[in-house]
Short mmCIF file of C-alpha atoms and ligand atoms in Angstrom, two decimals:
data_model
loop_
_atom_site.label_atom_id
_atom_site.label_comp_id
_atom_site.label_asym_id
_atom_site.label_seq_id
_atom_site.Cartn_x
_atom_site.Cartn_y
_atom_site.Cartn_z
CA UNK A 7 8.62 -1.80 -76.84
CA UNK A 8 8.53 -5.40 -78.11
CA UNK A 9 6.15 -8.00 -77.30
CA UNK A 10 6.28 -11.81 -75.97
CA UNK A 11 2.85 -13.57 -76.94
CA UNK A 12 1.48 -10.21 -77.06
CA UNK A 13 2.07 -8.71 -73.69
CA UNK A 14 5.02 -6.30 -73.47
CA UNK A 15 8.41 -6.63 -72.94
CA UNK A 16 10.73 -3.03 -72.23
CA UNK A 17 13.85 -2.54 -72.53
CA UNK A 18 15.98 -0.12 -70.67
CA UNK A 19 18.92 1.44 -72.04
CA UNK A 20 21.78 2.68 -69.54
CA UNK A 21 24.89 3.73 -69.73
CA UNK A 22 25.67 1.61 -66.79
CA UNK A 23 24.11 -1.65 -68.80
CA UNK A 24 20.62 -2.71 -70.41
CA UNK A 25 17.70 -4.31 -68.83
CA UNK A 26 14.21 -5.51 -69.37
CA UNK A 27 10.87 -5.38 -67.99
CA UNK A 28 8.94 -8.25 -68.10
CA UNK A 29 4.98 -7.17 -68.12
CA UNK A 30 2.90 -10.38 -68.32
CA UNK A 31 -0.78 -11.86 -66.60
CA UNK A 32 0.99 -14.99 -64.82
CA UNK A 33 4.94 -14.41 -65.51
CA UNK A 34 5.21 -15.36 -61.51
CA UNK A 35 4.84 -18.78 -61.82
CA UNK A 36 8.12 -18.18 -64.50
CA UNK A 37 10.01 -15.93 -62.18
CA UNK A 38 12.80 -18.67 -61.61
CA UNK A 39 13.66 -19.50 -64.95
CA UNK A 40 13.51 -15.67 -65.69
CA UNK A 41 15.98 -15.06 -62.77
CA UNK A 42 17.66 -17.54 -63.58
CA UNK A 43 18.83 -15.77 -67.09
CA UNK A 44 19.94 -13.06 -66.04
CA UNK A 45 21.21 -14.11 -62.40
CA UNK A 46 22.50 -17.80 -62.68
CA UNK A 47 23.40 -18.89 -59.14
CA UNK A 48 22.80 -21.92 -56.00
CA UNK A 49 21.41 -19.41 -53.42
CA UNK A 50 18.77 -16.65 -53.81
CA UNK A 51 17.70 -14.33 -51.09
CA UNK A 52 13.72 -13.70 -51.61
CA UNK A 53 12.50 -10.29 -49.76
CA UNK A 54 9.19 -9.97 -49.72
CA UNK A 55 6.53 -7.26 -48.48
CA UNK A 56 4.26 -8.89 -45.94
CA UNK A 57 1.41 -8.10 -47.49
CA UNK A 58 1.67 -10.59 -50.62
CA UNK A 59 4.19 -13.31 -48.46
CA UNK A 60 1.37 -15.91 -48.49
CA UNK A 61 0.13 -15.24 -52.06
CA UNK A 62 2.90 -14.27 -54.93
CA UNK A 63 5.62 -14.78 -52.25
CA UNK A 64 4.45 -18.40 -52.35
CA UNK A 65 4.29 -18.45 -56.37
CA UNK A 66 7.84 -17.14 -56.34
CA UNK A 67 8.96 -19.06 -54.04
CA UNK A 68 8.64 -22.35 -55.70
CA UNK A 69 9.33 -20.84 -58.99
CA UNK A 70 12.79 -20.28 -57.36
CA UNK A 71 12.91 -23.51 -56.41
CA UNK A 72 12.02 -25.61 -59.90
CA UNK A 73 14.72 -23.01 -61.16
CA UNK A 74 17.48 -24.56 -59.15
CA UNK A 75 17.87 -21.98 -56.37
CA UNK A 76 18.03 -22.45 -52.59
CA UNK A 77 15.93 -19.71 -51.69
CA UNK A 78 15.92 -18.16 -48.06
CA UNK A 79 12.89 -15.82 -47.72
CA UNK A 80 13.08 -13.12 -45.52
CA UNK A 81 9.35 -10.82 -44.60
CA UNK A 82 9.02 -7.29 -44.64
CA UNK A 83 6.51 -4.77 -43.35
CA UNK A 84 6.38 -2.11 -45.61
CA UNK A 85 5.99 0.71 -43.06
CA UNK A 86 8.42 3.92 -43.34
CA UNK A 87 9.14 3.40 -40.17
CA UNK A 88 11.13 0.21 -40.63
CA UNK A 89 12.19 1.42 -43.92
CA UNK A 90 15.79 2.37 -42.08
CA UNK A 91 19.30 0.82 -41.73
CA UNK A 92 18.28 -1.33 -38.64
CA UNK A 93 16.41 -3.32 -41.60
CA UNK A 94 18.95 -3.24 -43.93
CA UNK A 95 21.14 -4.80 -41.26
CA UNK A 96 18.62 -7.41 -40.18
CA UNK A 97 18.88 -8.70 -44.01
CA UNK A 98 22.68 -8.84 -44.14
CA UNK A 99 22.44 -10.76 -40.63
CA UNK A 100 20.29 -13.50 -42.92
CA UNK A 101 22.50 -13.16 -45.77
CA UNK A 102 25.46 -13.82 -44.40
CA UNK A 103 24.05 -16.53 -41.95
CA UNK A 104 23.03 -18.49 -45.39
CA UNK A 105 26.59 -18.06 -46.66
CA UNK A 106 25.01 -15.59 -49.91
CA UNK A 107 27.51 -14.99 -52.65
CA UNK A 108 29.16 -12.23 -54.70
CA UNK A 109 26.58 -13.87 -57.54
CA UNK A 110 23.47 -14.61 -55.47
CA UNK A 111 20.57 -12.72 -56.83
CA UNK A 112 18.28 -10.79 -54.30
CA UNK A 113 14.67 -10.49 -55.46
CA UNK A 114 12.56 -7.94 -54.39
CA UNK A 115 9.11 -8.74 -54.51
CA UNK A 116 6.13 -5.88 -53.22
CA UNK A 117 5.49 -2.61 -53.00
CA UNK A 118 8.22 0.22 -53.73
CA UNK A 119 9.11 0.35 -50.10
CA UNK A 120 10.37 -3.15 -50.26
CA UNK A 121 12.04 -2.61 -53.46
CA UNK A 122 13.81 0.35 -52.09
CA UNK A 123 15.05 -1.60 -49.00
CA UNK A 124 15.85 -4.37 -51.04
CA UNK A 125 17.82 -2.67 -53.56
CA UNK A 126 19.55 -1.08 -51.21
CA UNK A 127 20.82 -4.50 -49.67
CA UNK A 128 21.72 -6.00 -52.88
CA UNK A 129 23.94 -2.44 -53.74
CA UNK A 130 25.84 -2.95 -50.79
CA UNK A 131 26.03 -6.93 -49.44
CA UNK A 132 29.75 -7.77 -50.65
CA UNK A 133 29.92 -4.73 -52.50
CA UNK A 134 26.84 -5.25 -54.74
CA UNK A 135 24.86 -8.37 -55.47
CA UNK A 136 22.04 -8.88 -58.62
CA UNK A 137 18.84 -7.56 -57.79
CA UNK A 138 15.37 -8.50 -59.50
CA UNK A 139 12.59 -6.18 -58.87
CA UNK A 140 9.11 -7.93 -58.60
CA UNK A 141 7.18 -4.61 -58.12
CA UNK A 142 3.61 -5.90 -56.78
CA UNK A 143 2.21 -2.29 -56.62
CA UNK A 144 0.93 -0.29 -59.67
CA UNK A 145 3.29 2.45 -58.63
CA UNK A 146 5.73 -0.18 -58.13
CA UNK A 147 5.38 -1.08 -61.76
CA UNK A 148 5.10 2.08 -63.30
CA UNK A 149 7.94 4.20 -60.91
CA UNK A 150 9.79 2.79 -57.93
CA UNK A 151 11.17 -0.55 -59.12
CA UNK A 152 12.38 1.47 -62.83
CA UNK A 153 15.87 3.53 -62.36
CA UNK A 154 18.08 1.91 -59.69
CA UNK A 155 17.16 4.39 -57.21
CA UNK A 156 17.17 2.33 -54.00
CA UNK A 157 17.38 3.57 -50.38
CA UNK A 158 16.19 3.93 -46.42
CA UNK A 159 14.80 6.57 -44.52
CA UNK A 160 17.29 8.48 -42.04
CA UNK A 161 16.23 10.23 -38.30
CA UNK A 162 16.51 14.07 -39.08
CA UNK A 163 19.18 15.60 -36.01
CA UNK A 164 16.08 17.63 -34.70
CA UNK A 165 13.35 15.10 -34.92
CA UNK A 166 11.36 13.52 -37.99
CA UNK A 167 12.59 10.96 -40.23
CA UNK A 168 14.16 12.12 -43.86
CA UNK A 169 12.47 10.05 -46.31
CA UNK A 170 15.24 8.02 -48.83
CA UNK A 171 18.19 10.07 -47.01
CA UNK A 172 20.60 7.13 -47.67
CA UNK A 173 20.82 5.06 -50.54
CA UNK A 174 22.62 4.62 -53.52
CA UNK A 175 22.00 3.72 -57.36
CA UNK A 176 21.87 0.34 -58.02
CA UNK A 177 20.32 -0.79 -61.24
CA UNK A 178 18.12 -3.80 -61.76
CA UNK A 179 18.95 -6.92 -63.60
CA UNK A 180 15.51 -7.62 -64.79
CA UNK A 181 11.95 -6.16 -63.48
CA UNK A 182 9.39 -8.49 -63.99
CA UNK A 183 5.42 -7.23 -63.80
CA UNK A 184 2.70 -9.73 -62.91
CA UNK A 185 -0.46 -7.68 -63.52
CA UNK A 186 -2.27 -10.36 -61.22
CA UNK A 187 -0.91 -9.22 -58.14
CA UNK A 188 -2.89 -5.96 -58.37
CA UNK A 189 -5.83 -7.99 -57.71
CA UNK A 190 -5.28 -7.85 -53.71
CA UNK A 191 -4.06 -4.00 -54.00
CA UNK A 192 -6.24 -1.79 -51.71
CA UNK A 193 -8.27 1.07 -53.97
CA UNK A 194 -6.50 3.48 -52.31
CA UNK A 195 -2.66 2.35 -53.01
CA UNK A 196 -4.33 1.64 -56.63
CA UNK A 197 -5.02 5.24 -57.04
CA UNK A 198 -2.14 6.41 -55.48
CA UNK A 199 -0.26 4.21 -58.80
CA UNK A 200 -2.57 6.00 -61.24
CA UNK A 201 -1.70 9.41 -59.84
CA UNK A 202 1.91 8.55 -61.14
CA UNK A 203 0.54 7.56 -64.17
CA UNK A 204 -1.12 10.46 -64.72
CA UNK A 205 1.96 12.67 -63.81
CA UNK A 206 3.72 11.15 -66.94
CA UNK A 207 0.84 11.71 -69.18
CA UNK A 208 0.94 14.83 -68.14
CA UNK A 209 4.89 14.97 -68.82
CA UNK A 210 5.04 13.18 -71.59
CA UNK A 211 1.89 12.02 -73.56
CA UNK A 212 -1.30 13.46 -73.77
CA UNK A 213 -2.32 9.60 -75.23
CA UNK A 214 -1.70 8.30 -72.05
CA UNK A 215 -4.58 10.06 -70.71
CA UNK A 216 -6.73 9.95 -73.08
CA UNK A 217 -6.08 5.48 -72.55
CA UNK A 218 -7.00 6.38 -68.71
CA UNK A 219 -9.93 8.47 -68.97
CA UNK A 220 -10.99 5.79 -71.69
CA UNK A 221 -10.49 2.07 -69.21
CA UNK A 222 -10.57 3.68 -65.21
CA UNK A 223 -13.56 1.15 -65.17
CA UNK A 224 -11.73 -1.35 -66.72
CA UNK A 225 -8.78 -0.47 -64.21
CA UNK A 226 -10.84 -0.12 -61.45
CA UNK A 227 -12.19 -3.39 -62.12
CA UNK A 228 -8.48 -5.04 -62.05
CA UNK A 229 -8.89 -6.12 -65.68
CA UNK A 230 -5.66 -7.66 -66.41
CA UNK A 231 -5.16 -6.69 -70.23
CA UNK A 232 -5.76 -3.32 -69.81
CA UNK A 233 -3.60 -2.97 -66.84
CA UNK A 234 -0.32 -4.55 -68.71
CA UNK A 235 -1.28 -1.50 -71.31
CA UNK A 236 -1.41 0.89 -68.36
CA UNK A 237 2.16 -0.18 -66.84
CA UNK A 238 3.60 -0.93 -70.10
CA UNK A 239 3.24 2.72 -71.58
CA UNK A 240 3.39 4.40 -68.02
CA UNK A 241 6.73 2.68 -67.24
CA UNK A 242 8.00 3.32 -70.82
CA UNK A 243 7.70 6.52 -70.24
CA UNK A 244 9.88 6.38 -66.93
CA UNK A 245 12.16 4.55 -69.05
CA UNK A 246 12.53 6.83 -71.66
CA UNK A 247 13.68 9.70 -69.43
CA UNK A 248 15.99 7.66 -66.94
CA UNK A 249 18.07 6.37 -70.76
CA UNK A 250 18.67 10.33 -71.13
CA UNK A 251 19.88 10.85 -67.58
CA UNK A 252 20.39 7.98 -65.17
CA UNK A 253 22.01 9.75 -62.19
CA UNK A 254 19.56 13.20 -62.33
CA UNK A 255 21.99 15.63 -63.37
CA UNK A 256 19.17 17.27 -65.79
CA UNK A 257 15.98 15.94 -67.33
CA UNK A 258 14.88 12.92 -64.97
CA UNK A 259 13.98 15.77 -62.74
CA UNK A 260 10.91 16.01 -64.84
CA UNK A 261 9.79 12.97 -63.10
CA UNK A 262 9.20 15.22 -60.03
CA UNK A 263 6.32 17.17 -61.38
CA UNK A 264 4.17 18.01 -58.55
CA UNK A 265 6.77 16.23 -56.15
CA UNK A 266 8.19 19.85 -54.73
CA UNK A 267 4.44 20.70 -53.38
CA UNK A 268 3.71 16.93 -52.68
CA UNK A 269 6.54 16.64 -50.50
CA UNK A 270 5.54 19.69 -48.36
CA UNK A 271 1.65 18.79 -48.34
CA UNK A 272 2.32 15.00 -47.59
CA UNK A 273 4.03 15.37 -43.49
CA UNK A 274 0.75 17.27 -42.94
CA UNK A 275 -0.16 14.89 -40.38
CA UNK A 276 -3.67 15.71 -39.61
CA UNK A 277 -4.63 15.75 -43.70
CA UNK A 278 -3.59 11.99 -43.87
CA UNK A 279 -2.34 11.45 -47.27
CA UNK A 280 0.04 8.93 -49.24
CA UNK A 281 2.54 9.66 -51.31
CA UNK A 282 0.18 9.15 -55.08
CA UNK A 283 -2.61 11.90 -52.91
CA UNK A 284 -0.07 14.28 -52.63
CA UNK A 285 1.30 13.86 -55.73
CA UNK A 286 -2.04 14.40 -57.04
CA UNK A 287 -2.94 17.74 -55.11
CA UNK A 288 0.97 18.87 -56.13
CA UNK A 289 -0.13 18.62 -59.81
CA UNK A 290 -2.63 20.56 -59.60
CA UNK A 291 -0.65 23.26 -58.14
CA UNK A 292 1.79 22.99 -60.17
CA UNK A 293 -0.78 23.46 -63.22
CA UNK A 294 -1.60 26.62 -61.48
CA UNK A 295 1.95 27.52 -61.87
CA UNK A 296 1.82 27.10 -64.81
CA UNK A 297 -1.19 28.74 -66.07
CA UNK A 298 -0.34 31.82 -64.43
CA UNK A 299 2.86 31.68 -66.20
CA UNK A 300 1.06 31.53 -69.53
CA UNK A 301 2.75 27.50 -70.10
CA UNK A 302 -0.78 26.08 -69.72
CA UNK A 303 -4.09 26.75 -70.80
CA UNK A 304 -6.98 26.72 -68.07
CA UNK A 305 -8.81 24.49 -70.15
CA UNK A 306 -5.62 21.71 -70.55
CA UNK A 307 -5.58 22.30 -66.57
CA UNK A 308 -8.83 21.67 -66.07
CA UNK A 309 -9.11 18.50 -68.23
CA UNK A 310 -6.29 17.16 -65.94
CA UNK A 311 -7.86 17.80 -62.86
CA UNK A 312 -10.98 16.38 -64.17
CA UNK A 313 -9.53 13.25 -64.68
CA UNK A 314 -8.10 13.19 -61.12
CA UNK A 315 -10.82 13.46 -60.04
CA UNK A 316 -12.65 10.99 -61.85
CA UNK A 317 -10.07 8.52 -60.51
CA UNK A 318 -10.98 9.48 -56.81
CA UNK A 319 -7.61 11.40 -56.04
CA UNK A 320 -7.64 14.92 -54.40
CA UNK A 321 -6.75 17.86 -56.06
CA UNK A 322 -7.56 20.78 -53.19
CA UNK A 323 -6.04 21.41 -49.86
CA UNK A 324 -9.06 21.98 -47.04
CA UNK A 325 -8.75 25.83 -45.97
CA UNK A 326 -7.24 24.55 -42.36
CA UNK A 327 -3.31 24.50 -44.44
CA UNK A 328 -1.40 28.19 -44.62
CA UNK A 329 0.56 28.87 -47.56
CA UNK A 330 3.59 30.04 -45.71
CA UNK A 331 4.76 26.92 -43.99
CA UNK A 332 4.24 25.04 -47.29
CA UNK A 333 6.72 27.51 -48.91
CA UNK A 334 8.87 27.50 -46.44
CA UNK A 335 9.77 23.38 -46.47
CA UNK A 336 9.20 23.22 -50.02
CA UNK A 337 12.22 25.49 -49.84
CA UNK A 338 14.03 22.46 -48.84
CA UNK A 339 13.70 21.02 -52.24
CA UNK A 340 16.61 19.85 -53.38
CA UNK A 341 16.08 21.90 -56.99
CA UNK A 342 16.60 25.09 -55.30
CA UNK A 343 19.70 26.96 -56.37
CA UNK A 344 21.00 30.09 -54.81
CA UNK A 345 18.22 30.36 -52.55
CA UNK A 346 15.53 30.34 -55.83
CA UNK A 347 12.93 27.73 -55.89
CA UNK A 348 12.91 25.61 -59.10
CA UNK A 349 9.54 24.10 -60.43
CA UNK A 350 8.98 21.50 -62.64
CA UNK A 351 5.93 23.30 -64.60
CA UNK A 352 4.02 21.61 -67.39
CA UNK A 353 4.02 23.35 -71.21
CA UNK A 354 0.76 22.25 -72.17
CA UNK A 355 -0.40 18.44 -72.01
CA UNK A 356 2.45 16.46 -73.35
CA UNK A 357 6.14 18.31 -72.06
CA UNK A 358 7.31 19.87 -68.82
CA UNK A 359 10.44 22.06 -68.19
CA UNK A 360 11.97 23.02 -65.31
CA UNK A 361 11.48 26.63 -64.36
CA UNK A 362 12.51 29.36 -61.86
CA UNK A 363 9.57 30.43 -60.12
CA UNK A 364 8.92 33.27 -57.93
CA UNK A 365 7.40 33.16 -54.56
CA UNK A 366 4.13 35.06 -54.95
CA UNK A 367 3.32 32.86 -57.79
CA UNK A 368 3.65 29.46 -55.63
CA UNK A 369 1.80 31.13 -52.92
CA UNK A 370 -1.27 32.42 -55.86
CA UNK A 371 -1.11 28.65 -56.87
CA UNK A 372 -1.55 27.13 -52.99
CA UNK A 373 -4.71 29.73 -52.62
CA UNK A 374 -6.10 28.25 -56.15
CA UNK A 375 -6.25 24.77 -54.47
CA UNK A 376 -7.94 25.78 -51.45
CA UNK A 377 -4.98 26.63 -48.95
CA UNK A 378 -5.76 29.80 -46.71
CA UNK A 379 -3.34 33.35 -47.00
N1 NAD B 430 13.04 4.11 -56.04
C1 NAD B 430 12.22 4.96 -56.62
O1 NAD B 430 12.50 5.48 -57.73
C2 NAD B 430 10.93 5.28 -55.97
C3 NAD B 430 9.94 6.00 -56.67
C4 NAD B 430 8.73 6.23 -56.04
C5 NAD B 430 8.50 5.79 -54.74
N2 NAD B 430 9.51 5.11 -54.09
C6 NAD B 430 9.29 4.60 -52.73
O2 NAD B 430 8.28 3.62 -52.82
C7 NAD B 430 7.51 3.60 -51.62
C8 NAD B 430 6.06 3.70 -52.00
O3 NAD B 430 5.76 2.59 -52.83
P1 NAD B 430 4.29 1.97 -52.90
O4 NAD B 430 3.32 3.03 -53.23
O5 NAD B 430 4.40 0.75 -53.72
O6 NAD B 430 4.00 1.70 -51.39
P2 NAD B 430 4.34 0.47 -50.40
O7 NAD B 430 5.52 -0.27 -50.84
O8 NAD B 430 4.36 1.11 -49.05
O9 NAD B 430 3.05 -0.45 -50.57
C9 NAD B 430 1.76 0.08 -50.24
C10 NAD B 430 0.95 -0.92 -49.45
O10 NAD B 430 0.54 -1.98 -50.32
C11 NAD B 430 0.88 -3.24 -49.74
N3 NAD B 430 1.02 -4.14 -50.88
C12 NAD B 430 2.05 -4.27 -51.74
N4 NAD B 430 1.71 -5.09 -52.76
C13 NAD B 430 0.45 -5.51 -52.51
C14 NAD B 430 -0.45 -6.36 -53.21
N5 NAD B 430 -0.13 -6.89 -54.38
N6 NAD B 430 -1.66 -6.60 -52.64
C15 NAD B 430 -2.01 -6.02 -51.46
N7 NAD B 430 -1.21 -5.18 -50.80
C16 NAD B 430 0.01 -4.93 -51.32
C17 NAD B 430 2.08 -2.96 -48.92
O11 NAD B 430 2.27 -3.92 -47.90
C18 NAD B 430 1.72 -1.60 -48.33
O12 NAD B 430 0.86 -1.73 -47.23
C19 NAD B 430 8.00 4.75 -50.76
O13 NAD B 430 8.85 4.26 -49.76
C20 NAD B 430 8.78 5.62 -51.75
O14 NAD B 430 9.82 6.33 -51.12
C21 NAD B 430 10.68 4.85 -54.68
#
């Protein structure tokens, strides 16, 4: 990590190329120039998440503009449910109805579902255009808009919609963080950022948590400073495993810690949760896994869920979820190899493996966190 007038600056390196992240209180009102550098064109295509169009999609906006670029904006809900191709192809309509180039950059400005979308556009338009994420979510800043992955949500043939079933890798030219946007962020989609930053604490650097459990006022209370810490060593973190394995052939799987119960626990209609909630409850299982297995002490465990706690995320399932049916999607993972399910299992605070796991100990963990036999 290096550091522009004291706030952060990251730098990602791929085999594919090298990029930075940009983590600064006010970098918005530079976003053109900082486009500009690393995606010199006449035309820009600005897709922004509805939710921030009339506030940082105005600041980047005219940034664009004193930059040099003709910028045609185009809103986005960020709903899964128009997270799909129909959008995608919507976009492309507006791209090619401006006349966009091989070199015009797209920037992505909100939440991760906009960056996915977005990303996904700028893979394929003409083969692959520049893309800039402007992640405007914590777990924007700290996961989605880091790694290239970019995609859209598919209709499963019996029903249901399969979450990021198309999509491709398409790496970032620059990510730029404006720890200002997070002022308008619900609490909820807030936490739902911090569970992710907890997961790589958890993964990767006990430190981390310790800096959590130390500012969640500070965080709660949007202060600006302390959030560019939070993203900056959060994201670094992200960074740091994506450099050793871009496409996930081995260790970025380590990301997914808690992700293989989250994903089951998170279709549960009737429970209600986001993506971070689930993520958070996963964890805990997976702890549970892991203490069983002897790769955890209770007490480490406990100090974890503590802290989830503390930061208003759940870590129990209410008695009204079965085991079974969780086992049997989280089956579906794609980790599983000949028919065994793999877990990514913590060793203590600080490192994670991946790890073959047997079925009654999954099921023991989903009865520690409250699910019913
Ligand atoms: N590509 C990846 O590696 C990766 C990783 C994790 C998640 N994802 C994807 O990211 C999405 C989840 O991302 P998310 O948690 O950012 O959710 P999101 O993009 O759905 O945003 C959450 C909500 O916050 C709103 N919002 C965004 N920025 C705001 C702001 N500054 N102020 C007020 N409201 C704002 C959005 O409109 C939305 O209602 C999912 O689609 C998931 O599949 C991708």
């Amino acid at each position: 990590m290096t550091y522009s007038d004291g706030m952060p600056v990251l730098e990602a390196r791929l085999p594919t190329g090298r990029y930075d992240m940009i983590i600064e209180t006010g970098v918005l009102e530079r976003a053109g120039e900082l486009v500009r550098q690393v995606a010199p064109h006449e035309q820009a295509l600005l897709v922004v998440d509805s939710a921030v169009v009339n506030t940082a999609g105005v600041v980047v906006g005219a940034a664009l503009e004193s930059a040099g670029y003709r910028a045609v904006t185009v809103p986005l809900d960020a709903s899964e449910r128009f997270k799909t191709i129909d959008t995608v192809e919507r976009v492309y309509g507006v791209m090619l109805e401006a006349r966009l180039e091989r070199g015009s950059p797209v920037i992505a400005l909100g939440g991760g579902l906009v960056g996915d979308v977005a990303g996904f556009v700028a893979a394929t338009y003409l083969r692959g255009v520049p893309v800039i994420q402007v992640p405007t979510t914590l777990l924007a800043m700290v996961d989605a808009s880091i790694g290239g992955k970019t995609g859209v949500n598919h209709a499963l043939p019996h029903g249901g919609l399969g979450k990021n079933l198309i999509g491709a890798f398409w790496q970032p030219r620059r990510i730029i963080a404006d720890p200002v946007t997070l002022r308008t962020l619900s609490e909820r989609d807030l936490r739902c950022g911090l569970a992710e930053c907890v997961k790589h604490g958890v993964i990767a650097d006990p430190s981390l948590l310790q800096f959590i459990a130390g500012s969640a006022e500070a965080i709660a209370a949007r202060d600006e400073a302390v959030l560019a810490e939070l993203i900056a060593r959060s994201a670094q973190i992200k960074i740091t495993i994506i450099e050793q394995d871009e496409r996930e052939d081995a260790n970025r799987a380590l990301l997914n810690l808690g992700h293989t119960f989250a994903h089951a626990i998170e279709p549960i209609e009737t429970l209600d949760l986001r993506h971070g909630e689930a993520v958070a409850i996963g964890l805990c299982a997976a702890m549970h896994c892991a203490v069983s297995t002897g790769s955890m002490s209770s007490g480490d465990a406990e100090t974890v869920t503590s802290l989830l706690q503390r930061l208003g995320l759940p870590t129990r399932l209410p008695s009204s979820v079965a085991a079974a049916p969780l086992v049997a999607r989280m089956r579906y993972d794609k980790k599983v190899r000949d028919g065994q399910l793999r877990l990514v299992l913590p060793c203590g605070i600080g490192t994670a493996k991946i790890v073959e796991t047997d079925e009654p100990v999954i099921v023991d963990a989903l009865h520690g966190i409250g699910a019913a036999p």
